[in-house]
Short mmCIF file of C-alpha atoms in Angstrom, two decimals:
data_model
loop_
_atom_site.label_atom_id
_atom_site.label_comp_id
_atom_site.label_asym_id
_atom_site.label_seq_id
_atom_site.Cartn_x
_atom_site.Cartn_y
_atom_site.Cartn_z
CA MET A 1 32.08 -21.49 -48.55
CA THR A 2 28.02 -21.60 -47.77
CA ALA A 3 25.99 -23.05 -50.33
CA ILE A 4 23.78 -20.72 -52.27
CA PRO A 5 19.98 -20.58 -52.98
CA ASN A 6 18.80 -20.85 -56.11
CA ARG A 7 17.94 -17.81 -57.98
CA GLY A 8 14.17 -18.66 -57.61
CA SER A 9 14.30 -19.23 -54.32
CA ASP A 10 12.88 -16.81 -51.72
CA GLU A 11 15.74 -17.81 -49.17
CA GLN A 12 18.15 -14.30 -48.71
CA ARG A 13 21.38 -14.91 -50.67
CA ARG A 14 24.76 -14.49 -47.25
CA CYS A 15 28.35 -12.52 -48.37
CA GLY A 16 30.04 -16.03 -47.62
CA TRP A 17 32.58 -14.09 -45.03
CA CYS A 18 30.23 -12.06 -43.02
CA ARG A 19 27.04 -13.40 -43.68
CA ARG A 20 25.23 -10.27 -44.46
CA VAL A 21 22.24 -9.99 -46.83
CA LEU A 22 24.02 -10.09 -50.59
CA PRO A 23 22.03 -8.07 -52.93
CA SER A 24 19.56 -9.24 -55.41
CA GLN A 25 20.64 -10.36 -58.68
CA GLY A 26 19.87 -10.25 -62.00
CA SER A 27 19.49 -13.21 -64.19
CA VAL A 28 22.25 -12.94 -65.65
CA GLY A 29 26.35 -13.42 -65.09
CA ARG A 30 27.19 -15.75 -62.13
CA PRO A 31 25.95 -15.12 -58.50
CA ARG A 32 27.89 -12.84 -55.87
CA LEU A 33 29.59 -15.30 -52.96
CA TYR A 34 30.65 -11.90 -51.13
CA CYS A 35 29.55 -8.59 -50.67
CA GLY A 36 32.85 -7.31 -51.39
CA GLN A 37 36.47 -7.05 -51.97
CA ALA A 38 37.48 -6.91 -48.52
CA CYS A 39 35.40 -10.01 -47.39
CA ARG A 40 36.14 -11.74 -50.54
CA GLN A 41 40.07 -10.90 -49.17
CA ARG A 42 39.68 -12.20 -45.70
CA ALA A 43 38.22 -15.67 -47.15
CA TYR A 44 41.32 -15.98 -49.21
CA GLU A 45 43.10 -14.71 -46.35
CA GLN A 46 41.28 -17.99 -44.22
CA ARG A 47 41.87 -20.49 -46.89
CA SER A 48 45.17 -20.07 -47.18
CA ALA A 49 45.57 -20.24 -43.19
CA THR A 50 43.87 -23.77 -43.24
CA ALA A 51 45.30 -25.00 -46.49
CA LYS A 52 49.16 -24.36 -45.11
CA ALA A 53 48.48 -25.33 -41.93
CA GLY A 54 47.08 -28.95 -43.46
CA LEU A 55 43.47 -28.11 -42.63
CA PRO A 56 40.91 -29.18 -44.22
CA GLY A 57 38.80 -27.15 -46.29
CA ASP A 58 35.80 -27.07 -44.20
CA VAL A 59 37.36 -26.46 -40.47
CA VAL A 60 35.75 -24.16 -38.35
CA LEU A 61 37.73 -22.95 -35.54
CA VAL A 62 36.47 -21.11 -32.70
CA SER A 63 37.67 -19.75 -29.46
CA ARG A 64 37.00 -21.90 -26.28
CA ASN A 65 34.78 -19.04 -25.10
CA GLU A 66 32.36 -19.24 -28.20
CA LEU A 67 32.48 -23.19 -27.58
CA ASP A 68 31.70 -22.97 -23.86
CA GLY A 69 28.71 -20.67 -24.80
CA LEU A 70 27.02 -22.82 -27.04
CA GLN A 71 27.60 -25.67 -25.07
CA ASP A 72 25.90 -23.90 -22.16
CA ARG A 73 22.68 -23.04 -24.90
CA LEU A 74 22.66 -26.59 -26.08
CA TYR A 75 22.69 -27.61 -22.33
CA GLN A 76 19.53 -25.47 -21.93
CA LEU A 77 18.11 -26.42 -24.99
CA ARG A 78 18.67 -30.06 -23.99
CA CYS A 79 16.78 -29.56 -20.48
CA ALA A 80 14.09 -27.84 -21.71
CA LEU A 81 13.15 -30.98 -23.76
CA GLU A 82 13.62 -33.30 -20.80
CA ASP A 83 10.99 -31.03 -18.67
CA ALA A 84 8.64 -31.09 -21.61
CA GLN A 85 8.90 -34.58 -21.66
CA THR A 86 8.24 -35.27 -18.16
CA LEU A 87 5.48 -33.07 -18.01
CA LEU A 88 3.72 -34.88 -20.84
CA THR A 89 4.31 -38.01 -18.98
CA GLU A 90 1.74 -36.37 -16.48
CA LYS A 91 -1.63 -34.38 -16.78
CA PRO A 92 -0.07 -31.16 -17.33
CA THR A 93 -2.47 -28.08 -17.31
CA LYS A 94 -2.50 -25.42 -20.31
CA ALA A 95 -0.63 -22.88 -18.71
CA GLU A 96 2.01 -25.18 -17.98
CA LEU A 97 2.21 -26.84 -21.48
CA GLU A 98 2.16 -22.61 -22.43
CA ARG A 99 4.95 -22.22 -20.00
CA GLN A 100 6.89 -25.29 -20.93
CA LEU A 101 6.39 -24.23 -25.15
CA ALA A 102 8.03 -20.58 -24.28
CA GLU A 103 10.72 -22.03 -22.66
CA LEU A 104 11.73 -24.25 -25.66
CA ILE A 105 10.68 -21.34 -28.30
CA ARG A 106 13.27 -19.22 -25.58
CA SER A 107 16.20 -21.89 -25.60
CA THR A 108 15.81 -22.69 -29.50
CA GLY A 109 15.29 -19.50 -30.16
CA ARG A 110 19.61 -18.27 -28.72
CA LEU A 111 20.15 -21.06 -30.96
CA ASP A 112 19.12 -19.55 -33.89
CA ARG A 113 20.50 -15.76 -33.96
CA LEU A 114 23.88 -17.80 -33.75
CA TRP A 115 23.44 -18.62 -37.01
CA VAL A 116 21.98 -15.67 -38.50
CA SER A 117 24.82 -13.08 -36.72
CA GLU A 118 27.12 -11.56 -38.82
CA ARG A 119 30.45 -12.03 -38.46
CA ALA A 120 32.86 -9.14 -36.81
CA GLY A 121 36.10 -7.15 -38.64
#
């Protein structure tokens, strides 16, 4: 289950299952955790399955393909950081620094999108 930001927070709250942005809520009642009954049911089914398998509630299961993709992106980010570190030991031009910064932003941006994507189905 995801942490729910405080009501006064500017951060958008997201469904605990599909990660869609939840509509704003008034100041009365418990904060919503899910965008609808289907998401509530899927989350319940997942909690039940992990409990039956004897897994802790905070376990995240991903396919081998998803894990490989994440590891590839992390490797690209690490390489971009090492390139930036090497460049800084030299006397880089402004253009070289800008190019390296753009590469870092590109690598980081792909990782950032991983966490805000909605769950399929």
